[in-house]
Amino acid sequence: MSRLQARAKRLYYVTNNSSRTRDAYAEKLRRLGFPPAEPRQVFGSAYCAARYLSQALPPGAAAYVLGSPALSAELRAVGVPHLGPGPAALPGPGPADWTRAPLDPSVRAVLVGFDEHFCYAKLCLALRYLLRGGPDCLLVGTNRDHRLPLEGGAAIPGTGCLVKAVEMAAEREAFIIGKPSRYIFDCLTSEFKIDPARTIMVGDRLDTDILMGNNCGLTTLLTLTGVTTLEEVKGHQESDCPTRKSLVPDYYVDSIADLLPALED
């Protein structure tokens, strides 16, 4: 990354993770020894979701949020009123109590991000706001990542599981902010002048990084240090299905370290 920056290449970081703010990511990059990055170079699903709601909601309208303190912070930074982050409990012992509890009259959107406090009480409230508002109440998800891999082969459920729960209850589909949606790339191009023909998307997931890059007309480079195997790529490449073909990157490397020889002085 330092060698790319030394050659006047612009670097941007695009992440589906909604549990950190742009500032927190810039600090993490600094701590890990990456080239200095300003928060404005980081496009996370939390920031982009806040940006979307700030433009889509009428003045004074609020969002009911299933999400983290970071998602709340990004909404606050752009002036979107909201409620919901943190633990929640059912307002009584039975369904009659759950459906009669007061609702905030200003809520015009339900936003679903990563929420370690996700529970039935929140699902009930989300559904009630969506039923009350009908099509005029926005349903927005930060991403559809269904599983988050951890070291040693472990994994935890991702935000996509929470988004799907709300979609199933509401019987409608959410607008998705993060990869592979092109909206997150549109956020980047609205703030920086980007030529897709001279931009490369580097990532380790076919269904997010590579698919977004292909959808947006970028050159795509898969690194095999993540969840994707070369066998998966070959299976998609040999398929006659256009959907599977769209998951095939232009290039792949075992590791981004393989690019170092090409960047030597």
Short mmCIF file of C-alpha atoms in Angstrom, two decimals:
data_model
loop_
_atom_site.label_atom_id
_atom_site.label_comp_id
_atom_site.label_asym_id
_atom_site.label_seq_id
_atom_site.Cartn_x
_atom_site.Cartn_y
_atom_site.Cartn_z
CA MET A 1 0.00 0.00 0.00
CA SER A 2 2.86 2.35 0.79
CA ARG A 3 4.48 1.63 -2.57
CA LEU A 4 1.23 2.31 -4.40
CA GLN A 5 0.81 5.58 -2.55
CA ALA A 6 4.42 6.53 -3.33
CA ARG A 7 3.51 6.16 -7.01
CA ALA A 8 0.67 8.67 -6.59
CA LYS A 9 -2.02 5.99 -6.60
CA ARG A 10 -5.06 6.98 -4.55
CA LEU A 11 -6.16 4.49 -1.91
CA TYR A 12 -9.72 4.06 -0.59
CA TYR A 13 -11.04 1.53 1.90
CA VAL A 14 -14.53 0.10 1.37
CA THR A 15 -16.00 -2.08 4.11
CA ASN A 16 -19.36 -3.62 4.93
CA ASN A 17 -18.57 -3.54 8.64
CA SER A 18 -21.04 -1.18 10.34
CA SER A 19 -19.59 -1.57 13.83
CA ARG A 20 -16.84 1.04 13.36
CA THR A 21 -16.91 4.70 12.37
CA ARG A 22 -14.72 6.22 9.68
CA ASP A 23 -12.56 7.80 12.39
CA ALA A 24 -12.13 4.45 14.14
CA TYR A 25 -11.05 2.79 10.88
CA ALA A 26 -8.54 5.54 10.13
CA GLU A 27 -7.08 5.02 13.59
CA LYS A 28 -6.98 1.23 13.09
CA LEU A 29 -5.13 1.65 9.79
CA ARG A 30 -2.61 3.93 11.52
CA ARG A 31 -2.16 1.42 14.35
CA LEU A 32 -1.55 -1.43 11.88
CA GLY A 33 1.11 0.56 10.05
CA PHE A 34 -0.80 1.36 6.86
CA PRO A 35 0.00 4.55 4.97
CA PRO A 36 -1.65 7.54 6.71
CA ALA A 37 -5.35 7.62 5.79
CA GLU A 38 -7.89 10.31 6.48
CA PRO A 39 -11.36 9.28 7.62
CA ARG A 40 -12.74 10.59 4.32
CA GLN A 41 -10.84 7.81 2.51
CA VAL A 42 -12.87 5.17 4.39
CA PHE A 43 -16.31 4.20 3.09
CA GLY A 44 -18.01 1.94 5.61
CA SER A 45 -21.60 0.79 5.50
CA ALA A 46 -22.35 2.77 8.69
CA TYR A 47 -21.23 6.09 7.19
CA CYS A 48 -22.90 5.40 3.84
CA ALA A 49 -26.16 4.33 5.50
CA ALA A 50 -26.20 7.57 7.48
CA ARG A 51 -25.49 9.49 4.29
CA TYR A 52 -28.35 7.73 2.51
CA LEU A 53 -30.88 8.44 5.24
CA SER A 54 -29.79 12.08 5.52
CA GLN A 55 -30.78 12.47 1.87
CA ALA A 56 -33.83 10.17 1.75
CA LEU A 57 -35.67 11.20 4.92
CA PRO A 58 -37.76 14.39 5.11
CA PRO A 59 -36.64 17.06 7.62
CA GLY A 60 -37.33 16.04 11.20
CA ALA A 61 -37.97 12.38 10.39
CA ALA A 62 -36.21 9.77 12.50
CA ALA A 63 -34.93 6.23 12.05
CA TYR A 64 -35.47 3.19 14.24
CA VAL A 65 -32.04 1.55 14.39
CA LEU A 66 -30.98 -2.00 15.03
CA GLY A 67 -27.27 -1.39 15.22
CA SER A 68 -24.11 -0.49 17.05
CA PRO A 69 -22.88 2.66 18.78
CA ALA A 70 -20.76 3.32 15.67
CA LEU A 71 -23.85 3.33 13.46
CA SER A 72 -25.50 5.70 15.91
CA ALA A 73 -22.44 7.97 15.85
CA GLU A 74 -22.45 8.19 12.05
CA LEU A 75 -26.18 9.04 12.05
CA ARG A 76 -25.60 11.71 14.68
CA ALA A 77 -22.71 13.18 12.67
CA VAL A 78 -24.98 13.88 9.69
CA GLY A 79 -27.92 15.02 11.80
CA VAL A 80 -30.31 12.07 11.43
CA PRO A 81 -32.51 11.68 14.54
CA HIS A 82 -32.74 8.07 15.62
CA LEU A 83 -33.60 5.67 18.42
CA GLY A 84 -33.09 2.01 19.17
CA PRO A 85 -29.38 1.20 19.73
CA GLY A 86 -28.61 -0.79 22.86
CA PRO A 87 -30.47 -3.54 24.75
CA ALA A 88 -34.27 -3.76 24.54
CA ALA A 89 -36.98 -5.65 26.40
CA LEU A 90 -40.53 -6.59 25.51
CA PRO A 91 -43.01 -4.07 26.97
CA GLY A 92 -45.17 -6.67 28.68
CA PRO A 93 -45.91 -10.37 29.16
CA GLY A 94 -47.94 -11.04 26.00
CA PRO A 95 -48.60 -10.09 22.34
CA ALA A 96 -51.36 -7.64 23.31
CA ASP A 97 -48.79 -5.63 25.27
CA TRP A 98 -46.21 -5.85 22.50
CA THR A 99 -48.54 -4.39 19.87
CA ARG A 100 -49.96 -1.57 22.03
CA ALA A 101 -46.76 0.00 23.32
CA PRO A 102 -46.36 3.60 22.11
CA LEU A 103 -44.44 4.23 18.89
CA ASP A 104 -42.37 7.33 18.17
CA PRO A 105 -44.40 9.39 15.69
CA SER A 106 -41.30 10.76 13.94
CA VAL A 107 -39.91 7.38 12.79
CA ARG A 108 -39.97 7.07 9.00
CA ALA A 109 -37.23 4.47 8.48
CA VAL A 110 -35.93 1.21 9.92
CA LEU A 111 -32.17 0.72 9.61
CA VAL A 112 -30.63 -2.71 10.25
CA GLY A 113 -26.91 -3.07 10.93
CA PHE A 114 -24.78 -5.37 13.05
CA ASP A 115 -26.45 -5.46 16.46
CA GLU A 116 -25.15 -7.63 19.29
CA HIS A 117 -28.37 -6.78 21.18
CA PHE A 118 -30.69 -8.00 18.40
CA CYS A 119 -33.72 -9.66 19.97
CA TYR A 120 -37.41 -10.42 19.54
CA ALA A 121 -38.39 -7.10 21.14
CA LYS A 122 -36.45 -5.17 18.50
CA LEU A 123 -37.86 -7.32 15.71
CA CYS A 124 -41.39 -6.57 16.95
CA LEU A 125 -40.73 -2.83 17.05
CA ALA A 126 -39.16 -2.83 13.60
CA LEU A 127 -42.19 -4.62 12.17
CA ARG A 128 -44.61 -2.26 13.90
CA TYR A 129 -42.89 0.82 12.47
CA LEU A 130 -42.87 -0.70 8.99
CA LEU A 131 -46.53 -1.73 9.19
CA ARG A 132 -47.55 1.70 10.47
CA GLY A 133 -45.64 3.59 7.80
CA GLY A 134 -46.29 1.24 4.90
CA PRO A 135 -44.22 1.85 1.76
CA ASP A 136 -43.39 5.37 3.00
CA CYS A 137 -41.35 3.90 5.87
CA LEU A 138 -37.91 3.03 4.48
CA LEU A 139 -36.32 -0.34 5.19
CA VAL A 140 -32.53 -0.14 4.90
CA GLY A 141 -29.84 -2.74 5.61
CA THR A 142 -26.12 -2.01 5.91
CA ASN A 143 -25.15 -5.30 4.20
CA ARG A 144 -26.16 -8.92 3.55
CA ASP A 145 -23.01 -10.65 4.84
CA HIS A 146 -24.55 -13.76 6.44
CA ARG A 147 -21.49 -15.11 8.21
CA LEU A 148 -18.39 -13.47 9.65
CA PRO A 149 -15.36 -15.80 9.63
CA LEU A 150 -12.99 -15.75 12.60
CA GLU A 151 -9.57 -17.24 13.19
CA GLY A 152 -9.32 -20.99 13.55
CA GLY A 153 -12.32 -21.76 11.37
CA ALA A 154 -14.87 -20.24 13.77
CA ALA A 155 -17.65 -17.92 12.58
CA ILE A 156 -20.47 -15.77 13.91
CA PRO A 157 -23.77 -14.75 12.25
CA GLY A 158 -23.46 -11.62 10.15
CA THR A 159 -25.73 -8.64 9.59
CA GLY A 160 -27.43 -10.38 6.67
CA CYS A 161 -29.12 -12.74 9.14
CA LEU A 162 -30.65 -9.78 10.97
CA VAL A 163 -31.69 -8.06 7.75
CA LYS A 164 -33.35 -11.26 6.55
CA ALA A 165 -35.29 -11.61 9.82
CA VAL A 166 -36.75 -8.11 9.43
CA GLU A 167 -37.47 -8.68 5.72
CA MET A 168 -39.30 -11.92 6.48
CA ALA A 169 -41.41 -10.31 9.20
CA ALA A 170 -42.22 -7.24 7.08
CA GLU A 171 -42.68 -9.23 3.85
CA ARG A 172 -40.62 -6.70 1.92
CA GLU A 173 -37.05 -6.28 0.72
CA ALA A 174 -34.53 -3.89 2.24
CA PHE A 175 -32.43 -1.39 0.31
CA ILE A 176 -28.86 -2.56 0.85
CA ILE A 177 -26.05 -0.03 1.32
CA GLY A 178 -22.89 -2.16 1.30
CA LYS A 179 -21.12 -4.37 -1.20
CA PRO A 180 -22.11 -5.70 -3.69
CA SER A 181 -24.63 -2.83 -3.97
CA ARG A 182 -23.26 -0.10 -6.17
CA TYR A 183 -24.58 2.52 -3.73
CA ILE A 184 -21.44 2.33 -1.58
CA PHE A 185 -19.32 2.92 -4.68
CA ASP A 186 -21.59 5.79 -5.71
CA CYS A 187 -20.85 7.37 -2.32
CA LEU A 188 -17.16 7.21 -3.14
CA THR A 189 -17.56 8.68 -6.62
CA SER A 190 -19.75 11.49 -5.30
CA GLU A 191 -16.90 12.63 -3.04
CA PHE A 192 -13.89 11.83 -5.23
CA LYS A 193 -13.33 11.96 -8.96
CA ILE A 194 -12.89 8.30 -9.87
CA ASP A 195 -12.40 6.84 -13.34
CA PRO A 196 -13.71 3.23 -13.15
CA ALA A 197 -11.53 2.26 -16.12
CA ARG A 198 -8.43 3.16 -14.07
CA THR A 199 -9.59 1.74 -10.75
CA ILE A 200 -8.95 -1.71 -9.31
CA MET A 201 -11.03 -3.33 -6.59
CA VAL A 202 -9.04 -5.67 -4.36
CA GLY A 203 -10.85 -8.03 -2.02
CA ASP A 204 -11.17 -11.58 -0.72
CA ARG A 205 -14.91 -12.24 -1.19
CA LEU A 206 -16.53 -13.02 -4.52
CA ASP A 207 -20.10 -12.14 -3.54
CA THR A 208 -19.22 -8.71 -2.12
CA ASP A 209 -15.86 -7.28 -3.25
CA ILE A 210 -15.57 -8.85 -6.69
CA LEU A 211 -19.27 -8.63 -7.58
CA MET A 212 -19.39 -4.94 -6.67
CA GLY A 213 -16.26 -4.25 -8.67
CA ASN A 214 -17.63 -6.08 -11.70
CA ASN A 215 -21.02 -4.36 -11.38
CA CYS A 216 -19.34 -0.95 -11.27
CA GLY A 217 -17.01 -1.47 -14.23
CA LEU A 218 -13.82 -1.77 -12.17
CA THR A 219 -10.90 -4.12 -12.72
CA THR A 220 -11.10 -6.77 -10.01
CA LEU A 221 -8.35 -8.59 -8.13
CA LEU A 222 -9.13 -11.46 -5.77
CA THR A 223 -6.73 -12.30 -2.97
CA LEU A 224 -6.95 -15.87 -1.69
CA THR A 225 -6.08 -14.97 1.91
CA GLY A 226 -9.77 -14.80 2.88
CA VAL A 227 -12.87 -16.94 2.56
CA THR A 228 -12.69 -17.69 -1.18
CA THR A 229 -10.88 -20.63 -2.79
CA LEU A 230 -9.56 -20.92 -6.32
CA GLU A 231 -11.81 -23.96 -6.82
CA GLU A 232 -14.86 -21.76 -6.24
CA VAL A 233 -13.64 -19.28 -8.83
CA LYS A 234 -13.05 -22.01 -11.41
CA GLY A 235 -16.54 -23.40 -10.78
CA HIS A 236 -18.08 -20.00 -11.51
CA GLN A 237 -15.83 -19.48 -14.53
CA GLU A 238 -16.86 -22.78 -16.10
CA SER A 239 -20.57 -22.22 -15.44
CA ASP A 240 -23.05 -21.15 -18.13
CA CYS A 241 -24.99 -19.11 -15.55
CA PRO A 242 -24.56 -15.32 -16.05
CA THR A 243 -25.04 -14.73 -12.30
CA ARG A 244 -22.15 -17.05 -11.48
CA LYS A 245 -20.01 -15.54 -14.25
CA SER A 246 -20.43 -12.12 -12.61
CA LEU A 247 -18.51 -13.44 -9.58
CA VAL A 248 -15.33 -14.15 -11.56
CA PRO A 249 -12.47 -11.66 -10.96
CA ASP A 250 -10.18 -10.35 -13.69
CA TYR A 251 -7.11 -11.44 -11.74
CA TYR A 252 -6.18 -13.32 -8.57
CA VAL A 253 -3.16 -13.59 -6.28
CA ASP A 254 -2.43 -15.91 -3.37
CA SER A 255 -1.63 -12.83 -1.30
CA ILE A 256 -1.30 -9.11 -1.98
CA ALA A 257 2.36 -9.64 -1.06
CA ASP A 258 2.67 -11.17 -4.54
CA LEU A 259 2.29 -7.65 -5.96
CA LEU A 260 5.46 -6.38 -4.28
CA PRO A 261 7.90 -7.41 -7.06
CA ALA A 262 5.91 -5.39 -9.59
CA LEU A 263 6.10 -2.34 -7.34
CA GLU A 264 9.82 -2.42 -6.65
CA ASP A 265 11.87 0.64 -7.55
#
